[in-house]
mmCIF file of C-alpha atoms in Angstrom:
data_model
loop_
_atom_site.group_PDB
_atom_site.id
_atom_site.type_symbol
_atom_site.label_atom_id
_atom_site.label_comp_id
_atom_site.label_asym_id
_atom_site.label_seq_id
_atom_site.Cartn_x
_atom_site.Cartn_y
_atom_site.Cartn_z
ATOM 1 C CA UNK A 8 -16.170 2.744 12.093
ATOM 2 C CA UNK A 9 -15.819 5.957 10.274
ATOM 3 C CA UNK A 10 -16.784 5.735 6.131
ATOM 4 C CA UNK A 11 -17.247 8.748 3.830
ATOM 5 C CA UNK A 12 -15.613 11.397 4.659
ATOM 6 C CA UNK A 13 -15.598 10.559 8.441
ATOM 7 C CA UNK A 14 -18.901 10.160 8.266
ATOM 8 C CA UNK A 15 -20.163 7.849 10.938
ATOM 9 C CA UNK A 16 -21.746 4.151 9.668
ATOM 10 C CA UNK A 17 -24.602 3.519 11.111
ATOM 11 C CA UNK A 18 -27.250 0.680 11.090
ATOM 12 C CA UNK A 19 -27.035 -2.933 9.230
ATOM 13 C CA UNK A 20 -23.634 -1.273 7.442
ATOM 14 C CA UNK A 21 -22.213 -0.825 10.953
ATOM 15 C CA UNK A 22 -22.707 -3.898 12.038
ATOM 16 C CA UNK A 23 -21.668 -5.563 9.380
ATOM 17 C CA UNK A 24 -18.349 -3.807 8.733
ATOM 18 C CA UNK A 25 -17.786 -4.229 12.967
ATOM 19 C CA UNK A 26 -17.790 -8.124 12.191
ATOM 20 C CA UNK A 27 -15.682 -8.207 8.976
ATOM 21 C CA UNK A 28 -13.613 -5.915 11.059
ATOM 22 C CA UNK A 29 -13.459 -7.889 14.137
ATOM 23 C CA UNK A 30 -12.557 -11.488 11.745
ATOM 24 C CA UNK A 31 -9.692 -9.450 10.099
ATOM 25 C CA UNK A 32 -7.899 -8.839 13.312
ATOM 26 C CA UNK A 33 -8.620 -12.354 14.394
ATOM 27 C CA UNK A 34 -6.954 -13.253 11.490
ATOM 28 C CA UNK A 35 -4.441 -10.847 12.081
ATOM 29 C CA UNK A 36 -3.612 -12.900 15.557
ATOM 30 C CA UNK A 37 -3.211 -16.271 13.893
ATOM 31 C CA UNK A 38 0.080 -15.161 12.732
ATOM 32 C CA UNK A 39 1.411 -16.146 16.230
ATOM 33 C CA UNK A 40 -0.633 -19.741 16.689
ATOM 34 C CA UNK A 41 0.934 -20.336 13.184
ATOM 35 C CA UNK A 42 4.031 -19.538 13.955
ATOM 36 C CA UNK A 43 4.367 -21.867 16.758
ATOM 37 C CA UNK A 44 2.773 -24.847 15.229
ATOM 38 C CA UNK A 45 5.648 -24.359 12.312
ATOM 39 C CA UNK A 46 8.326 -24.261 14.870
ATOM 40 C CA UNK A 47 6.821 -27.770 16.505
ATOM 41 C CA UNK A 48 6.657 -29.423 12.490
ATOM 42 C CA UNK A 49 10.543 -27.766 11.569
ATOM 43 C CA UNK A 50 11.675 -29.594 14.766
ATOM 44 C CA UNK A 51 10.487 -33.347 12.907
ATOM 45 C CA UNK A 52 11.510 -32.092 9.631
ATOM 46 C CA UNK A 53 15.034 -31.283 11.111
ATOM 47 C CA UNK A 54 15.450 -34.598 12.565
ATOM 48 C CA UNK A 55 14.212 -36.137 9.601
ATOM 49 C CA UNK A 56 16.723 -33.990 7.487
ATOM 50 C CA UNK A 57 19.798 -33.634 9.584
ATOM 51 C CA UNK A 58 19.239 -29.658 9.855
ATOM 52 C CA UNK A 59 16.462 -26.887 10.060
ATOM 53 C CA UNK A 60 14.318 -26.022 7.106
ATOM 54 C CA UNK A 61 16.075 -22.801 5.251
ATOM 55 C CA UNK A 62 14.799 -22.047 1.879
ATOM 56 C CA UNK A 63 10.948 -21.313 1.565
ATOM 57 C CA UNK A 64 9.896 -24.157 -0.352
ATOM 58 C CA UNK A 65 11.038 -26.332 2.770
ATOM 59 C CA UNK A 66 8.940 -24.335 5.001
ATOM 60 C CA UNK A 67 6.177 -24.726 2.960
ATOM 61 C CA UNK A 68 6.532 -28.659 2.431
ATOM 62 C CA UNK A 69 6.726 -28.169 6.811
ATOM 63 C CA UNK A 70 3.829 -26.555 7.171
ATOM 64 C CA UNK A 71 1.497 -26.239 4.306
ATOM 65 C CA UNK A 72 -0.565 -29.222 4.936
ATOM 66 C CA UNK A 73 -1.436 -28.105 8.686
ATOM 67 C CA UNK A 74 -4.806 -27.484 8.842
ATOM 68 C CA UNK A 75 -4.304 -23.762 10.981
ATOM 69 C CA UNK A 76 -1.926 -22.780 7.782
ATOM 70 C CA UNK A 77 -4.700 -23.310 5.157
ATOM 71 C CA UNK A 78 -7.498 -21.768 7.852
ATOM 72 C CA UNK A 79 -5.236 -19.200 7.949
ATOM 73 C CA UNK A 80 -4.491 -18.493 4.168
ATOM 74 C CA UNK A 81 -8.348 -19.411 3.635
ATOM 75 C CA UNK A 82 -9.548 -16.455 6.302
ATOM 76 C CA UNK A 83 -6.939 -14.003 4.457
ATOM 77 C CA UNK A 84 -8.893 -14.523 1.071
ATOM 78 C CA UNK A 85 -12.104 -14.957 1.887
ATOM 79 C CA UNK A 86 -12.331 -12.200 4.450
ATOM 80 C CA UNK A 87 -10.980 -9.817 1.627
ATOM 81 C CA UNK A 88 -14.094 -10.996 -1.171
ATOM 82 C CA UNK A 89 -16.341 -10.588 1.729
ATOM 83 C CA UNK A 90 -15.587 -7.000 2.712
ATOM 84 C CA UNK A 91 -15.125 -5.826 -1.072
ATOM 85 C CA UNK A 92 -18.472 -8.211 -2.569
ATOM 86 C CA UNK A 93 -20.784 -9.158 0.740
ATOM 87 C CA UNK A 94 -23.779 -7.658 0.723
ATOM 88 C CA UNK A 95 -22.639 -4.797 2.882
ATOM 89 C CA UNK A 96 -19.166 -4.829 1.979
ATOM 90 C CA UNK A 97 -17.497 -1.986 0.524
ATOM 91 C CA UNK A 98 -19.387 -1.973 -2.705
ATOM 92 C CA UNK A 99 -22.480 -2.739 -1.846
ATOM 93 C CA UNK A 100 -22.091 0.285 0.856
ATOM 94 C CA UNK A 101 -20.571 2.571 -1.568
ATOM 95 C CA UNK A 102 -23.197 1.803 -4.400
ATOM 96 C CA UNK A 103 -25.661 2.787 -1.900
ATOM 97 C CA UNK A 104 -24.292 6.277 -1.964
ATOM 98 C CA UNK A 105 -23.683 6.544 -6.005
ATOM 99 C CA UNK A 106 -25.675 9.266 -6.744
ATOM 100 C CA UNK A 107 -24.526 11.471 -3.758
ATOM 101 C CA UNK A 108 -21.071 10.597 -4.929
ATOM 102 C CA UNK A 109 -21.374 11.538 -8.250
ATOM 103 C CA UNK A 110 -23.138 14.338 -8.095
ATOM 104 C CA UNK A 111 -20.162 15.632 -5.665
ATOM 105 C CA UNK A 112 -17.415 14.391 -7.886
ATOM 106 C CA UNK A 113 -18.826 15.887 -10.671
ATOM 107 C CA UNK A 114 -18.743 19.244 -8.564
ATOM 108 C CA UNK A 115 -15.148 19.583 -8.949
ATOM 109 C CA UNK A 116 -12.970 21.802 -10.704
ATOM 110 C CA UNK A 117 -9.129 22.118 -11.555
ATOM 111 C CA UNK A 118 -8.583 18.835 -11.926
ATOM 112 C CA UNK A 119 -6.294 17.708 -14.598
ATOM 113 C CA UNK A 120 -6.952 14.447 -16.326
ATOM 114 C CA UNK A 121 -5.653 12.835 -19.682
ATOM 115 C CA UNK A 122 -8.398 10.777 -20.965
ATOM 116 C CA UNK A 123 -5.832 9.636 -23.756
ATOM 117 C CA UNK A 124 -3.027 8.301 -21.527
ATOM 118 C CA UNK A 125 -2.209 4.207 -21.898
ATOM 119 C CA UNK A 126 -2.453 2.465 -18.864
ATOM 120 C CA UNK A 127 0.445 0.092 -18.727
ATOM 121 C CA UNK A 128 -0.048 -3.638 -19.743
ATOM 122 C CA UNK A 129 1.304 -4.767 -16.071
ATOM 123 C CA UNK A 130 -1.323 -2.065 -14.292
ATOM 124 C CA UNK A 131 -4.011 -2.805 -17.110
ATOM 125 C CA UNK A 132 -4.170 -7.005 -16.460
ATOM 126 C CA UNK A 133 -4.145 -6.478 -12.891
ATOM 127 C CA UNK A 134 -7.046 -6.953 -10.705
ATOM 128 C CA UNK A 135 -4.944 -5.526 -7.579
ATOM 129 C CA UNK A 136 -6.392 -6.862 -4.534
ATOM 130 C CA UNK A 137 -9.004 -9.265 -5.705
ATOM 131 C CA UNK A 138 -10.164 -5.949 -7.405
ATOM 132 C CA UNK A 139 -12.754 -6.850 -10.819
ATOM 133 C CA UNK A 140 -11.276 -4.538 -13.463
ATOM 134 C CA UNK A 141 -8.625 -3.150 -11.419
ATOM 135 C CA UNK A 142 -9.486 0.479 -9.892
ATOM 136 C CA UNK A 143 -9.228 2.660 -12.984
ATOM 137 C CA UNK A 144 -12.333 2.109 -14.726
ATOM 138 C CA UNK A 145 -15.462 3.388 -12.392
ATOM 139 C CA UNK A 146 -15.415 6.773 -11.058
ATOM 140 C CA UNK A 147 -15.854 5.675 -7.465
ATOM 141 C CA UNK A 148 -13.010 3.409 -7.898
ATOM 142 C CA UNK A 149 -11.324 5.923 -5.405
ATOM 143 C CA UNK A 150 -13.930 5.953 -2.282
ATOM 144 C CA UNK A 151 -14.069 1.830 -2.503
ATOM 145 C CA UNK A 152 -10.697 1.824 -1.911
ATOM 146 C CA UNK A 153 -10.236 4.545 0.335
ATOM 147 C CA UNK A 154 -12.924 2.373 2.705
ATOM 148 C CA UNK A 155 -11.508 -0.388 2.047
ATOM 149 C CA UNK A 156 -8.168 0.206 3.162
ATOM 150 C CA UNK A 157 -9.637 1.875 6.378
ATOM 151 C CA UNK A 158 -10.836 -1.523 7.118
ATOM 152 C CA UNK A 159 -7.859 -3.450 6.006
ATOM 153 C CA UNK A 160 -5.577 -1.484 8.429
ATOM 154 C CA UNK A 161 -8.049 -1.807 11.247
ATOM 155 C CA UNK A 162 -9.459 1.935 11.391
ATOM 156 C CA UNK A 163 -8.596 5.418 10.634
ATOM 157 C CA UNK A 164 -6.269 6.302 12.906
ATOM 158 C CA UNK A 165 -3.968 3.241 11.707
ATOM 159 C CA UNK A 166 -4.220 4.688 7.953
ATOM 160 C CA UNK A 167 -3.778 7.971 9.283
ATOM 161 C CA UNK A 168 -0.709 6.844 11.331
ATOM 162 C CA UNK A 169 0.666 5.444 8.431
ATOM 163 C CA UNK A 170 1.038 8.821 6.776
ATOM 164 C CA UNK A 171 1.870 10.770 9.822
ATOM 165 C CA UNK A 172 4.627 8.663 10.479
ATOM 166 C CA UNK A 173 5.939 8.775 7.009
ATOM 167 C CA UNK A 174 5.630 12.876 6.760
ATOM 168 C CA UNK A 175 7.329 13.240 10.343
ATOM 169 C CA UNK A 176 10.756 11.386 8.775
ATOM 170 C CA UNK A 177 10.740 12.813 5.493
ATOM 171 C CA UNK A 178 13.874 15.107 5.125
ATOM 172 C CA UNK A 179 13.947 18.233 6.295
ATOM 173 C CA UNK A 180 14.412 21.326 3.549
ATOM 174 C CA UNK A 181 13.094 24.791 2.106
ATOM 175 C CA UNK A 182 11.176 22.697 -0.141
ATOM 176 C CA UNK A 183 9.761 25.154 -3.140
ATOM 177 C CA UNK A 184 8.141 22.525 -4.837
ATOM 178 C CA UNK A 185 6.982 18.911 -4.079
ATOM 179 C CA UNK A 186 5.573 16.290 -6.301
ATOM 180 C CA UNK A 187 4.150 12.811 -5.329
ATOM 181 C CA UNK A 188 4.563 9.998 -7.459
ATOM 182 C CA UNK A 189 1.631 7.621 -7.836
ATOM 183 C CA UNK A 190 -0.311 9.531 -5.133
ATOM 184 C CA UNK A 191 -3.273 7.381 -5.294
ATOM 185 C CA UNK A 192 -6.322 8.963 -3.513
ATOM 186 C CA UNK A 193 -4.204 11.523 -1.995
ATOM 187 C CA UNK A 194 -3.833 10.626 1.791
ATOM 188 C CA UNK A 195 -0.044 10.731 1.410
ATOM 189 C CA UNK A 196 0.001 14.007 -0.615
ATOM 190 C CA UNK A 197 -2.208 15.922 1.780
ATOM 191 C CA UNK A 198 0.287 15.414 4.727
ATOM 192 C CA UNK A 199 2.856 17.015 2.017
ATOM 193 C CA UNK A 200 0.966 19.967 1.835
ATOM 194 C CA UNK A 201 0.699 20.341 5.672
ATOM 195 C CA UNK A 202 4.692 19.631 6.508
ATOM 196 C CA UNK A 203 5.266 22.182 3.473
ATOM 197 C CA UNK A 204 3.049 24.840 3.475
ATOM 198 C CA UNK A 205 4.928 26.988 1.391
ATOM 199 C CA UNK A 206 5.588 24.741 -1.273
ATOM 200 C CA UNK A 207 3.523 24.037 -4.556
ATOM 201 C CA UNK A 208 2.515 20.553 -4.234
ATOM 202 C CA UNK A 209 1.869 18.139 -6.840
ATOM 203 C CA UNK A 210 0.547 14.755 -6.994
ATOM 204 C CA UNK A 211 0.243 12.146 -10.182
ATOM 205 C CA UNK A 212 -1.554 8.554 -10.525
ATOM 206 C CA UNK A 213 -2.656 6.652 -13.317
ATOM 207 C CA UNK A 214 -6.113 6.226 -12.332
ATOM 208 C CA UNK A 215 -8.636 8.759 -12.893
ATOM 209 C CA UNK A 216 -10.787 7.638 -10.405
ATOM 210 C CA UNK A 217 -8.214 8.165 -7.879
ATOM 211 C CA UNK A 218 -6.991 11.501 -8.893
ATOM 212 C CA UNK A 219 -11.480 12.591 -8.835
ATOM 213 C CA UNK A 220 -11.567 11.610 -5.210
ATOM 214 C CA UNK A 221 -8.153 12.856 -4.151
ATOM 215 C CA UNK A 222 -8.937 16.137 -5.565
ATOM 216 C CA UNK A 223 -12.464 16.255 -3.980
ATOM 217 C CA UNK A 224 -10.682 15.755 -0.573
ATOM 218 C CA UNK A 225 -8.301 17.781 -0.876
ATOM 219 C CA UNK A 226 -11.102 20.452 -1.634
ATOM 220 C CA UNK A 227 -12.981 20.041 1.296
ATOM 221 C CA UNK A 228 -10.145 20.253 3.422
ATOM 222 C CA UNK A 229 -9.049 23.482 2.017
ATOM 223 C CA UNK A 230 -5.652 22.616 0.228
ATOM 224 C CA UNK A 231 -4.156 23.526 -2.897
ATOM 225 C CA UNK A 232 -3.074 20.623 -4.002
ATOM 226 C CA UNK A 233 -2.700 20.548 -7.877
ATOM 227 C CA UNK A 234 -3.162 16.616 -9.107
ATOM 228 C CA UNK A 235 -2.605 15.067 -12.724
ATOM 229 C CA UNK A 236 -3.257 11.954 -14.412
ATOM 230 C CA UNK A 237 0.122 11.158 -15.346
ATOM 231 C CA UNK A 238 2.606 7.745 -15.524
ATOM 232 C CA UNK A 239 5.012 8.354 -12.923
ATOM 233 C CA UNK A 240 7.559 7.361 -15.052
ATOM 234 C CA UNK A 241 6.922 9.866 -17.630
ATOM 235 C CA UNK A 242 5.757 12.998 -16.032
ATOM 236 C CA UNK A 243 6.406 15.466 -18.581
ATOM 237 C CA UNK A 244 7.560 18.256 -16.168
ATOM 238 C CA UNK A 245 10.469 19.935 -16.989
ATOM 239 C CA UNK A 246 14.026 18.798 -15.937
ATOM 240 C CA UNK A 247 15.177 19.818 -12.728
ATOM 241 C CA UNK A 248 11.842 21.014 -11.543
ATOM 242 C CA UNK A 249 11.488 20.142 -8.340
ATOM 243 C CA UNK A 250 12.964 20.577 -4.628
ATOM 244 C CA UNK A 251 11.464 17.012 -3.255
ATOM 245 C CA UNK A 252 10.077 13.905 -5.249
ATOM 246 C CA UNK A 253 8.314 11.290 -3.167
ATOM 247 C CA UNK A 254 6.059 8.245 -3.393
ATOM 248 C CA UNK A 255 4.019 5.794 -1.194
ATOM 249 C CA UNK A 256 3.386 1.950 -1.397
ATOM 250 C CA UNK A 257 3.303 2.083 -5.191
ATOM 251 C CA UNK A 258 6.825 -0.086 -6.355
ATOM 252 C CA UNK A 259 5.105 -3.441 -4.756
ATOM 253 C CA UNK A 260 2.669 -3.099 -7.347
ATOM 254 C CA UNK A 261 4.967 -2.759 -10.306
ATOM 255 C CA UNK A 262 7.570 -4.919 -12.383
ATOM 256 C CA UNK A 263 11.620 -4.354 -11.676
ATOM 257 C CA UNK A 264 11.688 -2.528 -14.560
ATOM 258 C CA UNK A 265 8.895 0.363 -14.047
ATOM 259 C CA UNK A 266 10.404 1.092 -10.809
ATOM 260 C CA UNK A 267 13.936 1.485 -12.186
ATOM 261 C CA UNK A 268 12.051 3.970 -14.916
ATOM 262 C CA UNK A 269 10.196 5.570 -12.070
ATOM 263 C CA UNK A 270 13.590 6.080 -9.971
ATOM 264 C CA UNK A 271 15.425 7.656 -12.895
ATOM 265 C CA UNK A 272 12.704 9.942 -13.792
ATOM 266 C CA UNK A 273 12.408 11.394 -10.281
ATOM 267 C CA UNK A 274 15.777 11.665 -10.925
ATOM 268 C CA UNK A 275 15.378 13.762 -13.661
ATOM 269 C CA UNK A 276 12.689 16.055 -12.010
ATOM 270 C CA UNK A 277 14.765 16.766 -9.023
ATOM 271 C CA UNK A 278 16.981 20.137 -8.974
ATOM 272 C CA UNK A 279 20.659 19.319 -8.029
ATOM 273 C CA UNK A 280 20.758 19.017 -4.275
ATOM 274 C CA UNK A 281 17.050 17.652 -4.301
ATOM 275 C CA UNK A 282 15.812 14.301 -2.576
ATOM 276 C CA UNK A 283 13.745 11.364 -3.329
ATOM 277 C CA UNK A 284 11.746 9.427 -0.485
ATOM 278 C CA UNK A 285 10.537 5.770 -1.521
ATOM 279 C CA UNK A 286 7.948 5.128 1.466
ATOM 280 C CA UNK A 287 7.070 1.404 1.920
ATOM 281 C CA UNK A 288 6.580 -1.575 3.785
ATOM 282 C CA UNK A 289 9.518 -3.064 5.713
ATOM 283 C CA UNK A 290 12.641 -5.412 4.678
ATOM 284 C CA UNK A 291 11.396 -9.170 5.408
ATOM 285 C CA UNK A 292 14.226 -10.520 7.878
ATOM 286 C CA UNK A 293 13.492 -14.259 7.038
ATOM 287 C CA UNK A 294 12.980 -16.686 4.854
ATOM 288 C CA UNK A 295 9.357 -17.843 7.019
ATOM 289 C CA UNK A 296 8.118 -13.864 5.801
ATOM 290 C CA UNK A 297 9.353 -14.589 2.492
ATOM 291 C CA UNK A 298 6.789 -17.418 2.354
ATOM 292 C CA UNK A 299 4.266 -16.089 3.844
ATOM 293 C CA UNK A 300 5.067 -12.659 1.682
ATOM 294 C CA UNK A 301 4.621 -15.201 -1.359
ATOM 295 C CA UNK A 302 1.394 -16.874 -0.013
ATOM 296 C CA UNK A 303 -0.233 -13.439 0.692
ATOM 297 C CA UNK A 304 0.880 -12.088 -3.362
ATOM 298 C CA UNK A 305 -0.719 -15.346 -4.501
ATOM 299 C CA UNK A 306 -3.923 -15.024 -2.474
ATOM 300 C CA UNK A 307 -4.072 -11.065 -2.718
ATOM 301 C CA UNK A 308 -3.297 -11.203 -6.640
ATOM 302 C CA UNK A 309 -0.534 -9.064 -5.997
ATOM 303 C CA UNK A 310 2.121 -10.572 -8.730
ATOM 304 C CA UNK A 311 5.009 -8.488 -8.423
ATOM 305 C CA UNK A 312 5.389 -8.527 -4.677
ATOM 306 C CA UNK A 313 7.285 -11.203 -4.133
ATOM 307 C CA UNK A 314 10.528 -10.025 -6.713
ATOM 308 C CA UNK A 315 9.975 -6.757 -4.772
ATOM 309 C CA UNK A 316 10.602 -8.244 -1.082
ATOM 310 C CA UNK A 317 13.508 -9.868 -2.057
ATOM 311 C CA UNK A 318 14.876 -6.869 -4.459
ATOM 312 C CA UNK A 319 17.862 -4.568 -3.124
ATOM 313 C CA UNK A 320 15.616 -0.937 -3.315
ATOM 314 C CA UNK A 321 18.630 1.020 -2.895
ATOM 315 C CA UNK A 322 20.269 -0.302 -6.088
ATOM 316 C CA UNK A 323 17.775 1.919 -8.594
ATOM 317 C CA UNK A 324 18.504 4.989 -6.535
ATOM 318 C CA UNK A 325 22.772 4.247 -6.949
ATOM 319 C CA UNK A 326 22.186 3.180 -10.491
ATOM 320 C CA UNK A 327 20.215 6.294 -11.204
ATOM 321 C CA UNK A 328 23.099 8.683 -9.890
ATOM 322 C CA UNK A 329 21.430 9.843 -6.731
ATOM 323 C CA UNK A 330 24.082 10.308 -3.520
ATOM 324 C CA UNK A 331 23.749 9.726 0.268
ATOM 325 C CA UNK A 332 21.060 6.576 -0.537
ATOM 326 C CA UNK A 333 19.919 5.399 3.156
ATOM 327 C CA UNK A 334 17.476 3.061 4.515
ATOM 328 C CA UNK A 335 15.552 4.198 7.701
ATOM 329 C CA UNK A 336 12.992 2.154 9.719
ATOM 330 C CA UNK A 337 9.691 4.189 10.375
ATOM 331 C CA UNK A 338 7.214 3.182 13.364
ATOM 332 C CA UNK A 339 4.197 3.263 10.551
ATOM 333 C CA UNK A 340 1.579 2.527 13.447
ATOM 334 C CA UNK A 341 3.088 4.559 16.185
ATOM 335 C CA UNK A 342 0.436 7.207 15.961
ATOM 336 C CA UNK A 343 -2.305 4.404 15.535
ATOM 337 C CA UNK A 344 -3.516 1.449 17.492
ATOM 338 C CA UNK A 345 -0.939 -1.373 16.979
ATOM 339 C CA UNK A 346 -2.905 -4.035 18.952
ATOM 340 C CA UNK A 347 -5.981 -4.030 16.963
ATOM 341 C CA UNK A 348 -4.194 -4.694 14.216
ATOM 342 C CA UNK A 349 -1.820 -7.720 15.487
ATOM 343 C CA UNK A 350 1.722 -5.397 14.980
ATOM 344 C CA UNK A 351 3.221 -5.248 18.062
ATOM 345 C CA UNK A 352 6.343 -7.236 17.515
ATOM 346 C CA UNK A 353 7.399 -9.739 19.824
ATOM 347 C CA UNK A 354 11.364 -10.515 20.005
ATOM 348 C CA UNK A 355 10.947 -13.033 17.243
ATOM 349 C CA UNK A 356 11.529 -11.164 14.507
ATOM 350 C CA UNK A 357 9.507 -13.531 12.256
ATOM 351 C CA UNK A 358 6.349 -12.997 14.620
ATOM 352 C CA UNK A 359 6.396 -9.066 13.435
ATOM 353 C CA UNK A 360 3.169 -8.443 11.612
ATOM 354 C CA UNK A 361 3.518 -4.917 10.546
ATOM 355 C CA UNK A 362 4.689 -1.610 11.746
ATOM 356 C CA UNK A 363 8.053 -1.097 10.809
ATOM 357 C CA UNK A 364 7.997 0.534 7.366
ATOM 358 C CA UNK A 365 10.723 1.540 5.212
ATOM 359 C CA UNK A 366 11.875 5.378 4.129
ATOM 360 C CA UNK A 367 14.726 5.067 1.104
ATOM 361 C CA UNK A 368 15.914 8.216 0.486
ATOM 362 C CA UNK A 369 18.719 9.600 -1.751
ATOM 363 C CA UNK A 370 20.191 13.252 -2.997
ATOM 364 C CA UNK A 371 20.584 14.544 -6.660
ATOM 365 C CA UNK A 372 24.357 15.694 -6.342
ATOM 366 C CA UNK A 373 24.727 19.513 -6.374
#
């Protein structure tokens, strides 16, 4: 297990994060044992009912009692508190290094931050991810989640895969300038910079704390990456600015509305003949990931997820003008280790964990 800046974690931390590790992806591979012990109650509910259970409030009255579903939901929950508040969870682990990571925040320069911007009421009264006080308020706001998500996703090299794969489908283009919307701590941005070298690349979040440790990274890996602490959906760059607008697992976290306002201003930003790229996770094929999709917002305090999985994300791009609006499937994990983190989907569609991510993309006409 790699933490701070690949750092290696050694000691009583290792451990530790090796066994929270090891019970996610045990989790992870209960979504197959649950699977089949719905399948065995949906066969007495349909001979009860005279048919199979459809809509997800019938799946739930199938199998929300069994005692592997509320393991199951329990061990999603509980494993998240302990690796964000055990006493060597993320916290703990990065409070351990506070001073060190202050005094190397504090070292930056360039950064361009807005200490008067709003955060909106929906981002404001959202603890994200079982997240006290959301992740805007403490300056290492951006390493706990940086580690944290490198444990959620089962490593590095799945969180790295995830960006990989979404840089190696973005479209192709003599791309001048680039901007990231809601770039968060900057993973996504920094493959940007790499697949456009020539281009000035630009990357905006709400959270300060974010934008501190994106910048820091980008530092010390030697890109020029400018970021700002802007709302995505009211940038303040000119009109017609920019050659490619992108952004990353941000419109799950958002009402309908903020993404429609997010769409329209990348709309705005783009140059005629420029492109927008919505990266995110993949369509839900069935009713059974609808419910558990609606299980996981409730338990993750994630409250706009479920309107999101079952919302049309092409229909901001058409209503916002843009042209040639497609849908592609990206292998998220292909570069990563699939098995470790229970994605490798089986036929059953409804068995597939993870892995096949979604790229929306759409053209400002010319």
């Amino acid at each position: 297990m790699l933490g701070l800046n690949d750092r290696p974690v050694t000691g009583t931390d290792r451990a530790y994060l090796d066994f929270y590790l090891g019970l996610r992806i045990g989790w992870a591979k209960l979504h197959h044992p649950l699977l089949d012990v719905f399948d065995a109650r949906a066969r007495d509910w349909e001979a009860e009912h005279g048919r199979a259970p459809e809509e997800t409030h019938e799946i739930g009255e199938v199998v929300e009692d069994a005692a592997l579903f509320r393991y199951f939901m329990y061990l999603q929950r509980h494993t998240q508190l302990l690796m964000k508040y055990g006493p060597h969870g993320t916290h703990a682990y990065i409070e351990s290094h506070r001073a060190e990571l202050e005094e190397r925040i504090a070292g930056i320069a360039g950064l361009e931050l807005d200490p008067a911007l709003e955060m909106p009421d929906y981002y404001a009264d959202t603890d994200y991810h079982l997240e006290k006080g959301g992740y805007w308020r403490d300056d290492l706001d951006g390493p706990v989640y940086d580690f944290g998500t490198r444990i959620h996703f089962a490593g590095l090299e799945n969180v790295g895969s995830i960006h990989r794969a979404k840089t190696e489908a973005l479209p192709a283009g003599d791309h001048r300038r680039v901007i990231d919307l809601g770039c968060g701590t900057g993973d996504g941005t920094f493959g940007l910079a790499e697949r456009f070298p020539e281009a000035e690349v630009i990357g905006v979040d709400l959270a300060a704390p974010f934008l501190k440790w994106a910048h820091l990274k980008a530092q010390e890996r030697g890109l020029a990456i400018r970021f700002l602490q802007k709302d995505a959906a009211d940038t303040g760059f000119d009109d017609a600015s920019f050659d490619l607008v992108t952004s990353t697992m941000i419109f799950h976290e958002m009402p309908a509305e903020h993404i429609a306002a997010i769409v329209r201003e990348s709309y705005r930003l783009l140059a005629p003949g420029g492109q927008f790229a919505i990266y995110t996770a993949g369509e839900l094929p069935t009713n059974y990931g609808l419910f558990m999709m609606d299980w996981h917002a409730k338990i993750n305090n994630e409250p706009f997820m479920s309107d999101f999985f079952r919302a049309d994300l092409e229909k901001p791009l058409l209503d916002a003008g843009y042209t040639e609006v497609t849908t592609a499937t990206v292998d998220a994990f292909k570069h990563g280790d699939k098995k470790a983190y229970g994605s490798a989907a089986p036929p059953d569609p409804r068995r597939a964990r993870a892995g096949g991510w979604r790229l929306v993309t759409g053209r400002k006409p010319a």
